[in-house]
CSV table of C-alpha atoms in Angstrom, one decimal:
chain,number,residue,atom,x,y,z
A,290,UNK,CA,4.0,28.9,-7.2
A,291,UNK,CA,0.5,29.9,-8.9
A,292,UNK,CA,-2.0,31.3,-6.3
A,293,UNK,CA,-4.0,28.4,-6.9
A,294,UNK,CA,-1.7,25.5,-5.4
A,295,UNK,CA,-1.1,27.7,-2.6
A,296,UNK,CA,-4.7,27.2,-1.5
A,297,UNK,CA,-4.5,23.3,-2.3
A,298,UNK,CA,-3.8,21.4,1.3
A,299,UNK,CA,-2.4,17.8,0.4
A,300,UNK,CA,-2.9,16.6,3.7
A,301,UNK,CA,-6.7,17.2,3.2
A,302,UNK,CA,-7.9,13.7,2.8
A,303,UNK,CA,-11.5,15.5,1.1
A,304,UNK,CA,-9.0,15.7,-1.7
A,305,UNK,CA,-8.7,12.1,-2.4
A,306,UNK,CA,-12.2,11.4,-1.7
A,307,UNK,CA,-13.9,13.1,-3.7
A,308,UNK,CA,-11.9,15.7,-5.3
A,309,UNK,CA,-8.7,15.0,-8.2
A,310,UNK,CA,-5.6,14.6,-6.9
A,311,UNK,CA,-4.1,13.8,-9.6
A,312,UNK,CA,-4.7,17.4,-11.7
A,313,UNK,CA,-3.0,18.8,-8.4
A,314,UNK,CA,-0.3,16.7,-8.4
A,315,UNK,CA,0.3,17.2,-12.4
A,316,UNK,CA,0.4,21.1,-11.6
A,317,UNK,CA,3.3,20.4,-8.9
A,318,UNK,CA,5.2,18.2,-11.0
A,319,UNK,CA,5.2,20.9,-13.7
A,320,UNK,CA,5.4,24.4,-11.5
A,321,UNK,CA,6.5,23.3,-8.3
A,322,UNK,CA,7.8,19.9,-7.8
A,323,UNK,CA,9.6,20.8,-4.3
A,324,UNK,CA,6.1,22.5,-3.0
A,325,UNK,CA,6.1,23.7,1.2
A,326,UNK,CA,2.6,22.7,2.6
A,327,UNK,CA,2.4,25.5,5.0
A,328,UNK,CA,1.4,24.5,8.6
A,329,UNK,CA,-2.3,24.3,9.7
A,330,UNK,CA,-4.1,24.0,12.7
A,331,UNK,CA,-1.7,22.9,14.8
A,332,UNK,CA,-0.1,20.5,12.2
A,333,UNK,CA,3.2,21.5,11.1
A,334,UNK,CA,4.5,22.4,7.6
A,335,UNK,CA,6.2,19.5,5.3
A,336,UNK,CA,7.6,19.6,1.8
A,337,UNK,CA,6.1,17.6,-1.1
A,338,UNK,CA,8.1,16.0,-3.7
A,339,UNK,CA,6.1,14.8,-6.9
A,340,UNK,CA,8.3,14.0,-9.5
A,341,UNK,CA,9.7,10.4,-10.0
A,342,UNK,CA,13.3,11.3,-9.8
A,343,UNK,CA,12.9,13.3,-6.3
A,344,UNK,CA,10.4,10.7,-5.1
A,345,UNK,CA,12.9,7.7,-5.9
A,346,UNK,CA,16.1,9.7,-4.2
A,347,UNK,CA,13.7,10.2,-1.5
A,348,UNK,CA,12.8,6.4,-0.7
A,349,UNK,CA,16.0,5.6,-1.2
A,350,UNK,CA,18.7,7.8,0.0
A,351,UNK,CA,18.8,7.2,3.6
A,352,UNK,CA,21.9,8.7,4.1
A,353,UNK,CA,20.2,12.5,3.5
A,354,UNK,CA,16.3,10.8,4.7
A,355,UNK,CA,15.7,9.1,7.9
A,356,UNK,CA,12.7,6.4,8.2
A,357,UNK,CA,13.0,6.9,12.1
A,358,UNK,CA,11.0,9.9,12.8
A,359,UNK,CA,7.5,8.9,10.8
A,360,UNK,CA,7.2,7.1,7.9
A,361,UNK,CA,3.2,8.4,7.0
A,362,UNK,CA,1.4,11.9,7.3
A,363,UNK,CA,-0.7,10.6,10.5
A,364,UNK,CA,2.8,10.7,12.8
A,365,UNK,CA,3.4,14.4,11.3
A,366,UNK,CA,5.2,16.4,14.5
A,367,UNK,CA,5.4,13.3,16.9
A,368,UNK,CA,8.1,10.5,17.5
A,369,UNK,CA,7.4,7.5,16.0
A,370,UNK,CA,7.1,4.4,18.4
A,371,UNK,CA,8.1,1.9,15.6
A,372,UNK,CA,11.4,3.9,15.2
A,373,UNK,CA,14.6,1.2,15.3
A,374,UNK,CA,12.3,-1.9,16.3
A,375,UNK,CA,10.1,-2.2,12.8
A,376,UNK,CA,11.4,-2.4,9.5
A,377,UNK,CA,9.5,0.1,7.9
A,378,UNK,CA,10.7,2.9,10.5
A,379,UNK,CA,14.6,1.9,10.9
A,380,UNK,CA,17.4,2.9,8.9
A,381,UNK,CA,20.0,0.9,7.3
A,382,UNK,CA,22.1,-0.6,8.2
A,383,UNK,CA,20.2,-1.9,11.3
A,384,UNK,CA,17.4,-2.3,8.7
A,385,UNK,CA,19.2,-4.6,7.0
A,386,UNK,CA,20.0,-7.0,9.2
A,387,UNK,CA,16.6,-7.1,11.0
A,388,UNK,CA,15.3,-7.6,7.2
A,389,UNK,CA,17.3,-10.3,6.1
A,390,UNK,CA,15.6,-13.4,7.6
A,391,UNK,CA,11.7,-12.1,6.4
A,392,UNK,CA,13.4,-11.4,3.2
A,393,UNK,CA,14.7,-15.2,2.7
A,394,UNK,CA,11.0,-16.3,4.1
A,395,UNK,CA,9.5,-14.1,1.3
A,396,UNK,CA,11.8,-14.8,-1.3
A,397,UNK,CA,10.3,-15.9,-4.8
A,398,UNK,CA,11.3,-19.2,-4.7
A,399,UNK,CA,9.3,-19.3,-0.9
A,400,UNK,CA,6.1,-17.7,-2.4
A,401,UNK,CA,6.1,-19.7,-5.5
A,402,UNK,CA,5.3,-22.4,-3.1
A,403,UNK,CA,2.4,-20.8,-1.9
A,404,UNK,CA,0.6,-20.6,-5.0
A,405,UNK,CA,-1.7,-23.9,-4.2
A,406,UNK,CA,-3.4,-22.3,-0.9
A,407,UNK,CA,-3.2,-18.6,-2.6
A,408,UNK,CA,-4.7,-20.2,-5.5
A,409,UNK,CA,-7.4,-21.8,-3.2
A,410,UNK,CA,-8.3,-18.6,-1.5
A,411,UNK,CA,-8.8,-16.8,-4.7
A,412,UNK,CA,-11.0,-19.4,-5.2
A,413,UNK,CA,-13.0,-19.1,-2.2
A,414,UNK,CA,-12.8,-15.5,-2.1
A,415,UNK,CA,-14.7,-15.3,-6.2
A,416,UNK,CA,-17.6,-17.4,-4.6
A,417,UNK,CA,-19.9,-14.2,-4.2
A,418,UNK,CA,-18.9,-12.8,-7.5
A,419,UNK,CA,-19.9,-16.3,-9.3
A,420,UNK,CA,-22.7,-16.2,-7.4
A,421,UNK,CA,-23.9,-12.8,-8.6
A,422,UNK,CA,-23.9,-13.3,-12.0
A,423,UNK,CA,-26.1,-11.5,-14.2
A,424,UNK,CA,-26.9,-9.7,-11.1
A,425,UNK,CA,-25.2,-7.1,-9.0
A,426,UNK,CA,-22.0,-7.1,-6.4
A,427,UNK,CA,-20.2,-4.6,-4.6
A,428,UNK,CA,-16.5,-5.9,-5.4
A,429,UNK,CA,-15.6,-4.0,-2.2
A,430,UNK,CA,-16.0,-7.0,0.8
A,431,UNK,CA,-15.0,-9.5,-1.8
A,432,UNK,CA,-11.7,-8.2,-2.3
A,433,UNK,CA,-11.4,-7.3,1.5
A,434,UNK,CA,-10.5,-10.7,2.5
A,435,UNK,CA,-8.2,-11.3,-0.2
A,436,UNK,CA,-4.9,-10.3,0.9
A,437,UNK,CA,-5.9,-12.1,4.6
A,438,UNK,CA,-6.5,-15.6,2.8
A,439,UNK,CA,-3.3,-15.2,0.8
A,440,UNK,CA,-0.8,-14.1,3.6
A,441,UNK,CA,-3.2,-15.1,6.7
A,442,UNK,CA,-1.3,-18.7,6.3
A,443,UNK,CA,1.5,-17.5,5.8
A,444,UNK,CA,1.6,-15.1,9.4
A,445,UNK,CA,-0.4,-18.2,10.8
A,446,UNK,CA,-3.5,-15.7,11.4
A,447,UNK,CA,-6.5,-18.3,12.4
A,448,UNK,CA,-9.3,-17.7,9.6
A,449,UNK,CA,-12.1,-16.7,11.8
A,450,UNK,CA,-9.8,-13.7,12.8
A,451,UNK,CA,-9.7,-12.2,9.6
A,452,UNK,CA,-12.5,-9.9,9.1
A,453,UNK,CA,-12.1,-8.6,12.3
A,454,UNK,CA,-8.2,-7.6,11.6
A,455,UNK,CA,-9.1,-6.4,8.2
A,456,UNK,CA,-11.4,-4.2,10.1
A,457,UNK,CA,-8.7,-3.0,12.6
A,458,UNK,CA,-6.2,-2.3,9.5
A,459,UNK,CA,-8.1,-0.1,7.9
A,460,UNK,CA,-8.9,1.8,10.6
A,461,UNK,CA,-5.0,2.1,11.3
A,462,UNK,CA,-4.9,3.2,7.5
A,463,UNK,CA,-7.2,5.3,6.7
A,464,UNK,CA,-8.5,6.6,10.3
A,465,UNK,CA,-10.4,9.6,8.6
A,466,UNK,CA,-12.7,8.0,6.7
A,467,UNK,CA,-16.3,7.7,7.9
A,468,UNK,CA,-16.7,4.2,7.5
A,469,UNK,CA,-14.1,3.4,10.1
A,470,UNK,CA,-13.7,6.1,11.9
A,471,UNK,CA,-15.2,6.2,16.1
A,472,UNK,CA,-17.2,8.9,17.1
A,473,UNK,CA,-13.8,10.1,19.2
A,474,UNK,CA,-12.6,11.3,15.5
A,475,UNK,CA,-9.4,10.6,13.8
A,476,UNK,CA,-7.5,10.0,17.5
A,477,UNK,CA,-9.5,8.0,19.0
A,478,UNK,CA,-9.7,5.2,15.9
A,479,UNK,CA,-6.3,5.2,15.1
A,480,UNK,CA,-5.4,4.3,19.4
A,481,UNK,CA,-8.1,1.2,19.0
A,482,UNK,CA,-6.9,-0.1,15.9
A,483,UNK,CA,-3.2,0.4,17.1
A,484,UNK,CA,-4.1,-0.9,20.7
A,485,UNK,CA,-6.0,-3.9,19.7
A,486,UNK,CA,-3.9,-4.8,16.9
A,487,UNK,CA,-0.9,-4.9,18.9
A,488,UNK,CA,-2.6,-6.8,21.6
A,489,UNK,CA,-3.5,-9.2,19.4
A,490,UNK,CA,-0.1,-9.8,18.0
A,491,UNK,CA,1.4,-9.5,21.2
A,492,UNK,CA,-0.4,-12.6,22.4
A,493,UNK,CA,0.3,-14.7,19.8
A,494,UNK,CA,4.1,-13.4,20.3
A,495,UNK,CA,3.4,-15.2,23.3
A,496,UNK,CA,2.2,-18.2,21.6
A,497,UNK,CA,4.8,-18.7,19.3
A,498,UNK,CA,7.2,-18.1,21.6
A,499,UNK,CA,5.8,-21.3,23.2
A,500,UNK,CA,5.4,-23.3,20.4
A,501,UNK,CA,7.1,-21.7,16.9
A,502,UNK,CA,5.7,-23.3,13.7
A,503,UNK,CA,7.0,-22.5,10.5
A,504,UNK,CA,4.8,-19.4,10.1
A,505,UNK,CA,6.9,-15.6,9.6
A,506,UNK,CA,5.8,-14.4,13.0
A,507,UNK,CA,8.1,-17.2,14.1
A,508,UNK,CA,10.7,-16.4,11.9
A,509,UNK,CA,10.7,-13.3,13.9
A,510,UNK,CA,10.5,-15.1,17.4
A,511,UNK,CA,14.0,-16.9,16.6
A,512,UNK,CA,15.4,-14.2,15.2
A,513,UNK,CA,18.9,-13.5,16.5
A,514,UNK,CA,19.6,-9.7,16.1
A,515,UNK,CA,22.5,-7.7,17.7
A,516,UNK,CA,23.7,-10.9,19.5
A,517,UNK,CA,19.9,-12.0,21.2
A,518,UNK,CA,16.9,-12.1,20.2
A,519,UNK,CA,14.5,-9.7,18.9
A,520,UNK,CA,12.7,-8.1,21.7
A,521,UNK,CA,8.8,-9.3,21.8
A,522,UNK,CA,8.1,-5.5,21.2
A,523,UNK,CA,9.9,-4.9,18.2
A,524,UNK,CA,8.1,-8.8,17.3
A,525,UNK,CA,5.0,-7.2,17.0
A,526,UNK,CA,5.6,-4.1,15.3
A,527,UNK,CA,6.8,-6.0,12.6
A,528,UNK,CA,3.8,-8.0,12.6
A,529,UNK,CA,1.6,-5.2,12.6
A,530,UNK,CA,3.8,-3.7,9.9
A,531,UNK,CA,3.3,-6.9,7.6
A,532,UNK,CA,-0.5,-6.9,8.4
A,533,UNK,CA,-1.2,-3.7,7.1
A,534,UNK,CA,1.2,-4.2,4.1
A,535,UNK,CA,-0.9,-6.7,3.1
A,536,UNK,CA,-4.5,-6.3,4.2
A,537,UNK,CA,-5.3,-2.5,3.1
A,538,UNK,CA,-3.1,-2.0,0.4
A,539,UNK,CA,-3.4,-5.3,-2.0
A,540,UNK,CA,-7.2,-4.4,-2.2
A,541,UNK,CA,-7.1,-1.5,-4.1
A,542,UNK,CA,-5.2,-2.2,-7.2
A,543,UNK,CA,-7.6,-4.9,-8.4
A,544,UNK,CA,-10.4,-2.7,-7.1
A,545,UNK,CA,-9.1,0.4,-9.1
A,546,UNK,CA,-8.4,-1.9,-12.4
A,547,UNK,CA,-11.8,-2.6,-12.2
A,548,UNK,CA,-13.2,0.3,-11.6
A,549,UNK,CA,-11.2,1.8,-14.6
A,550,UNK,CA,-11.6,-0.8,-17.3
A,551,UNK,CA,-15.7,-1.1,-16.4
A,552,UNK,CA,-15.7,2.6,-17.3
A,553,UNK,CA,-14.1,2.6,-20.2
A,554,UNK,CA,-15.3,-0.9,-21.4
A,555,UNK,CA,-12.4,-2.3,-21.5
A,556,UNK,CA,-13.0,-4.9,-19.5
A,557,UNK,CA,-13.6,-7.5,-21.9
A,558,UNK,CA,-10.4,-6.5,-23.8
A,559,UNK,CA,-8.0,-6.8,-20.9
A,560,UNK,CA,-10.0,-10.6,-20.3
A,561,UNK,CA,-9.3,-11.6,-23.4
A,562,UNK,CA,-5.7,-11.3,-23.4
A,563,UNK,CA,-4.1,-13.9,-20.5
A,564,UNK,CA,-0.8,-13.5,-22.0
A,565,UNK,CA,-0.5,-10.2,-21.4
A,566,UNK,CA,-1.1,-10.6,-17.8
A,567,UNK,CA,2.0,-10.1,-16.1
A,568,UNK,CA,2.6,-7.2,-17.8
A,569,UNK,CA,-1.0,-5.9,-16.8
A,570,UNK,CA,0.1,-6.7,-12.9
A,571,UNK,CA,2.5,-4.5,-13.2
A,572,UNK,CA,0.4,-1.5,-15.2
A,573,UNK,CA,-2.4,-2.0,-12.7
A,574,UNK,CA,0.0,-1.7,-9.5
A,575,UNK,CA,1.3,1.3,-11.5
A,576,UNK,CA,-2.2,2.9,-12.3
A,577,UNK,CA,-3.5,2.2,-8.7
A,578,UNK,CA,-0.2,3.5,-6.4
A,579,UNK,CA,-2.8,2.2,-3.3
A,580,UNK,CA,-0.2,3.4,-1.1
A,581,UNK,CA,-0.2,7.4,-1.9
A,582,UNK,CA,2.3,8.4,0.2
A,583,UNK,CA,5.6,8.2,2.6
A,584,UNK,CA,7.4,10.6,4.6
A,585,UNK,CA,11.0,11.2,5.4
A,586,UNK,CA,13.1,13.4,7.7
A,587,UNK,CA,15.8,15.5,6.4
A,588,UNK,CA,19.2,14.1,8.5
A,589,UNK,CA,21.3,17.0,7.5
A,590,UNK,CA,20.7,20.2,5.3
A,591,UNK,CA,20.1,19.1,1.6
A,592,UNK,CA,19.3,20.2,-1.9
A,593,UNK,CA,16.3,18.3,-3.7
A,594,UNK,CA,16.0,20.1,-7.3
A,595,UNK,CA,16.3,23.7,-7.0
A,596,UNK,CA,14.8,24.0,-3.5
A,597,UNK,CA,17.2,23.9,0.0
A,598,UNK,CA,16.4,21.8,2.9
A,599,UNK,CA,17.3,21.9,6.3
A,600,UNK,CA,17.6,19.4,9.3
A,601,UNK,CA,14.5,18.2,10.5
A,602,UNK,CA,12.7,19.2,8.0
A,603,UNK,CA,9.8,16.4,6.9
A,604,UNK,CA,9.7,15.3,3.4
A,605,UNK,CA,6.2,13.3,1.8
A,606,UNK,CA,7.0,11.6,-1.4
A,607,UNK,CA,3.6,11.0,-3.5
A,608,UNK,CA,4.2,7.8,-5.1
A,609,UNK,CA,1.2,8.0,-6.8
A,610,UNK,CA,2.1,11.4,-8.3
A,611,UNK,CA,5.7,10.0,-9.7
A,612,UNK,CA,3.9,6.5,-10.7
A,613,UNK,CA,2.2,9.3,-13.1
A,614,UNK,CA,5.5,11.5,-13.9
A,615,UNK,CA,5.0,11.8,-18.3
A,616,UNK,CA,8.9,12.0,-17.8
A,617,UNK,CA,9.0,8.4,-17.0
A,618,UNK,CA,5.7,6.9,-18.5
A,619,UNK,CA,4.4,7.7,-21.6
A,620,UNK,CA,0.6,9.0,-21.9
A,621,UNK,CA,0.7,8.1,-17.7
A,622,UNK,CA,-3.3,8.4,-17.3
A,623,UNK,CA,-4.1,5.8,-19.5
A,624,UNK,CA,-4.1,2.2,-18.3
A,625,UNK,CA,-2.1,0.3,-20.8
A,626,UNK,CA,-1.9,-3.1,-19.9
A,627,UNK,CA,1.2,-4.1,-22.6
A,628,UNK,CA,3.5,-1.3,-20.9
A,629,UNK,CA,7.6,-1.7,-21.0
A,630,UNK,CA,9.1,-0.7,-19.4
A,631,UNK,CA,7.5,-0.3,-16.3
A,632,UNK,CA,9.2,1.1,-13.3
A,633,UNK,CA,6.7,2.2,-10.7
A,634,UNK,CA,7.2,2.9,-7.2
A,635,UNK,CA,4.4,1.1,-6.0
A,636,UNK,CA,6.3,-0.8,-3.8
A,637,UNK,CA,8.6,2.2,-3.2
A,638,UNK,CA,12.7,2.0,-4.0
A,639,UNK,CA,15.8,1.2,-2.9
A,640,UNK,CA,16.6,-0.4,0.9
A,641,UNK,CA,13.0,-0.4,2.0
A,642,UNK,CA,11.3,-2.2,-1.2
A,643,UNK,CA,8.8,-3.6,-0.1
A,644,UNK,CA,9.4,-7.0,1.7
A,645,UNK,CA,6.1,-8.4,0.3
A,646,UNK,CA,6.0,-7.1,-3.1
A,647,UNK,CA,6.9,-11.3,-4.2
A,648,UNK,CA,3.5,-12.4,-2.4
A,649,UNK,CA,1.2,-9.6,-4.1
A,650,UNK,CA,2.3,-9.7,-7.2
A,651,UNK,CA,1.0,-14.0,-7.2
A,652,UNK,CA,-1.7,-13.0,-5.5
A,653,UNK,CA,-2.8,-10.7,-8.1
A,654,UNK,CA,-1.7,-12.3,-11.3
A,655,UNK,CA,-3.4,-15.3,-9.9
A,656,UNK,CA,-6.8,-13.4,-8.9
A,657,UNK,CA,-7.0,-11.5,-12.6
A,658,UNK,CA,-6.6,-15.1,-13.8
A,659,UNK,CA,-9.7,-16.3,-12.3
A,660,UNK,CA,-11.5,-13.4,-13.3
A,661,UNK,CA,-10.5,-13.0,-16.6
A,662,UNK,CA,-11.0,-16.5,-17.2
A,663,UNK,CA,-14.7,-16.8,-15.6
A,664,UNK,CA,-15.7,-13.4,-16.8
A,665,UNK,CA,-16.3,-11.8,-19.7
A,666,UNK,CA,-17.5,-8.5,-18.4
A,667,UNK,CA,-17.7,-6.6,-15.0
A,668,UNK,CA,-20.3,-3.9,-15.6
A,669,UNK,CA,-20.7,-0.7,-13.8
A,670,UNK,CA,-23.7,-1.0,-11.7
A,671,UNK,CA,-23.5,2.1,-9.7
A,672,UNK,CA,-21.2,5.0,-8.7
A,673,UNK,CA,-17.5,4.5,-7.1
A,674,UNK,CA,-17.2,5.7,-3.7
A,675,UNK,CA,-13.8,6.6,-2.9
A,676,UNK,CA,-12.0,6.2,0.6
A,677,UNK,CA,-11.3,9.4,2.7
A,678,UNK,CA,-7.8,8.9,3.0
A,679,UNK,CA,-4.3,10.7,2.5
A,680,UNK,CA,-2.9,7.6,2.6
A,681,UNK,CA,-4.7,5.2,1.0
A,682,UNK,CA,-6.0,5.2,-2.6
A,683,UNK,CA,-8.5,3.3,-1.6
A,684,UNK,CA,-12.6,2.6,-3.0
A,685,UNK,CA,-15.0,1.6,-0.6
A,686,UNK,CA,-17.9,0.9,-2.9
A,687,UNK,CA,-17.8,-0.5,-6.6
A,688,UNK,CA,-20.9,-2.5,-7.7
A,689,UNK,CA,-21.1,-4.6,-10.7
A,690,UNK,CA,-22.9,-6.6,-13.2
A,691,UNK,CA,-20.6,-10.0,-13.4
A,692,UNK,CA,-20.8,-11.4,-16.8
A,693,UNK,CA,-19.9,-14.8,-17.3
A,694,UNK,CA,-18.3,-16.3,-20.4
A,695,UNK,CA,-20.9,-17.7,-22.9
């Protein structure tokens, strides 16, 4: 290891804000791919895996790497509450069976009969952008609500609750970032947003458990699981888990597509090609990796490459960095909108895939189908401020000239 990564701290979220992950990440990949993060103040020490190959056996060998003891950086050193009672932080093959009924609701036949409301709320969600043309937008709030008017309906989240949860996700996401953050720091936000969140779902637990609709928080009330029911605990977890899946992830892919084809003028290029659009989906899900990281436990002692691991030990796979591994993905830091094949680990690998993947993809082939179609250019109108997050590869500000279609 050069003198130089030993200085770098990964779990510094200054680096993603404003300084280049991605250079540091290339250096691991190609001098140390297994890299210890040495413990610092007070936070203990984790090992790094950048490379596609270590990141995928990471996601998806849960045999060797446990879910159940913190699943993101933030939980680093403490027990996870989530652990066995949400999807995202229980093991197979408990996993499995608690997944199976969401994964039937979410299925692609089930979303492709979404695609009228989704297609409406893309709609509804473009009225600021039309609005602006010629003039100046900040993207940003626009996109915000988008992943809340596609899946809102389908968690049967009343509209007039959105901003406000979109608000309490991202402070559950990406708690260091000054936008969000309390004055009580880092702590203190992340308690709100996970207190009110979970009161919030909690009562309409309650609710459903009343008077179930057809909605996926009660799929999750009628569960059976293990003989009973799902416990109204492990009910919302879940829900919280499928709220911040969609609400402060979905965001920043189309928010980073734009950001990088305005900068390189390509925007009117990618536009003017609709048939390449699935294929661009997939390259801009690649390109974006808006969730940067997860972390694993090490069950037993292990081997990862050429480095030993032992029980206990805490694991962060960088999607983000393998979603860029030249190994895999030719010239990787250049957005190439015709790429095949295309194997990202955006929506991470193996038993935990992510159960939503079906809905984002529509929701994003259908939302650069509107603005391809009603725009012929999205100009840079000001710098990109990027969110202050380990987490999330998030942008917080990107205004821009809309150009509409002569």
């Amino acid at each position: 290891m050069t003198a130089g990564l030993a200085r770098v701290d990964l779990a510094d979220p200054d680096l993603y804000a404003t300084g280049d992950p991605h250079a540091v990440w290339r250096r691991l990949r190609a001098s140390d791919p297994v890299h210890w993060q040495p413990p610092t103040g007070g936070r203990p020490g984790f090992w790094s895996v950048t490379r596609y190959t270590d990141v995928d056996r990471v996601l998806s060998d849960h045999a060797t790497f446990t879910s159940e003891r913190g699943t993101l950086l933030n939980l680093l050193g403490r027990p996870d509450p989530a652990a066995g009672r949400q999807l995202a932080a229980t093991d197979p093959p408990r996993h499995d069976r608690m997944r199976a009924p969401l994964q039937q609701a979410l299925s692609p036949r089930a979303v492709q009969r979404c695609v009228p409301h989704v297609a409406a709320a893309v709609d509804r969600v473009l009225d600021p952008v039309r609005q602006a043309a010629g003039g100046v937008v900040d993207l940003v709030p626009v996109l915000r609500l988008l992943p809340l008017a596609a899946a809102g309906p389908l968690l049967g989240l009343p509209t007039p609750d959105w901003p406000r949860l979109a608000t309490l996700a991202a402070m559950c996401a990406a708690e260091d970032d000054a936008e969000v953050q309390l004055p009580g720091g880092v702590e203190a936000t992340l308690a709100r947003g996970h207190r009110e969140l979970f009161a919030y779902f909690a009562d309409l637990v309650r609710q459903r458990s009343r008077t179930p609709g057809d909605d996926l928080i009660s799929v999750l009330v009628r569960m059976r699981f293990d003989g009973g029911p799902l416990r109204p605990s492990a009910v919302v977890a879940n829900c919280y888990s499928l709220l911040l899946g969609a609400a402060v992830t979905l965001p920043c892919v189309p928010a980073a597509t734009v950001a990088h084809l305005g900068a390189t003028g390509r925007w009117r290029g990618f536009a003017d090609q609709p048939d390449l659009l699935d294929d661009a989906v997939e390259e801009a899900l690649r390109y974006a990796s808006p969730a940067m990281h997860f972390m694993r436990q090490v069950r037993s002692p292990a081997r990862l490459g050429d480095t030993d691991l032992n029980e206990g030990d805490a694991v962060v796979a960088w999607l983000a960095a393998a979603n860029r591994d030249p190994a895999v993905f030719v010239d990787p830091d250049r957005f190439v909108p015709t790429r095949r094949p295309n194997r990202h680990l955006t929506f991470g690998s193996g038993r935990h895939y992510c159960i939503g993947a079906n809905l984002a993809r529509l929701t994003l082939r259908l939302l650069f189908g509107a603005l391809a179609r009603e725009f012929a250019d999205l100009e840079p109108a000001g710098p990109v401020v990027r969110v202050r997050s380990t987490f999330l590869a998030g942008i917080k500000r990107l205004p821009v000239t809309p150009r509409r279609h002569r």
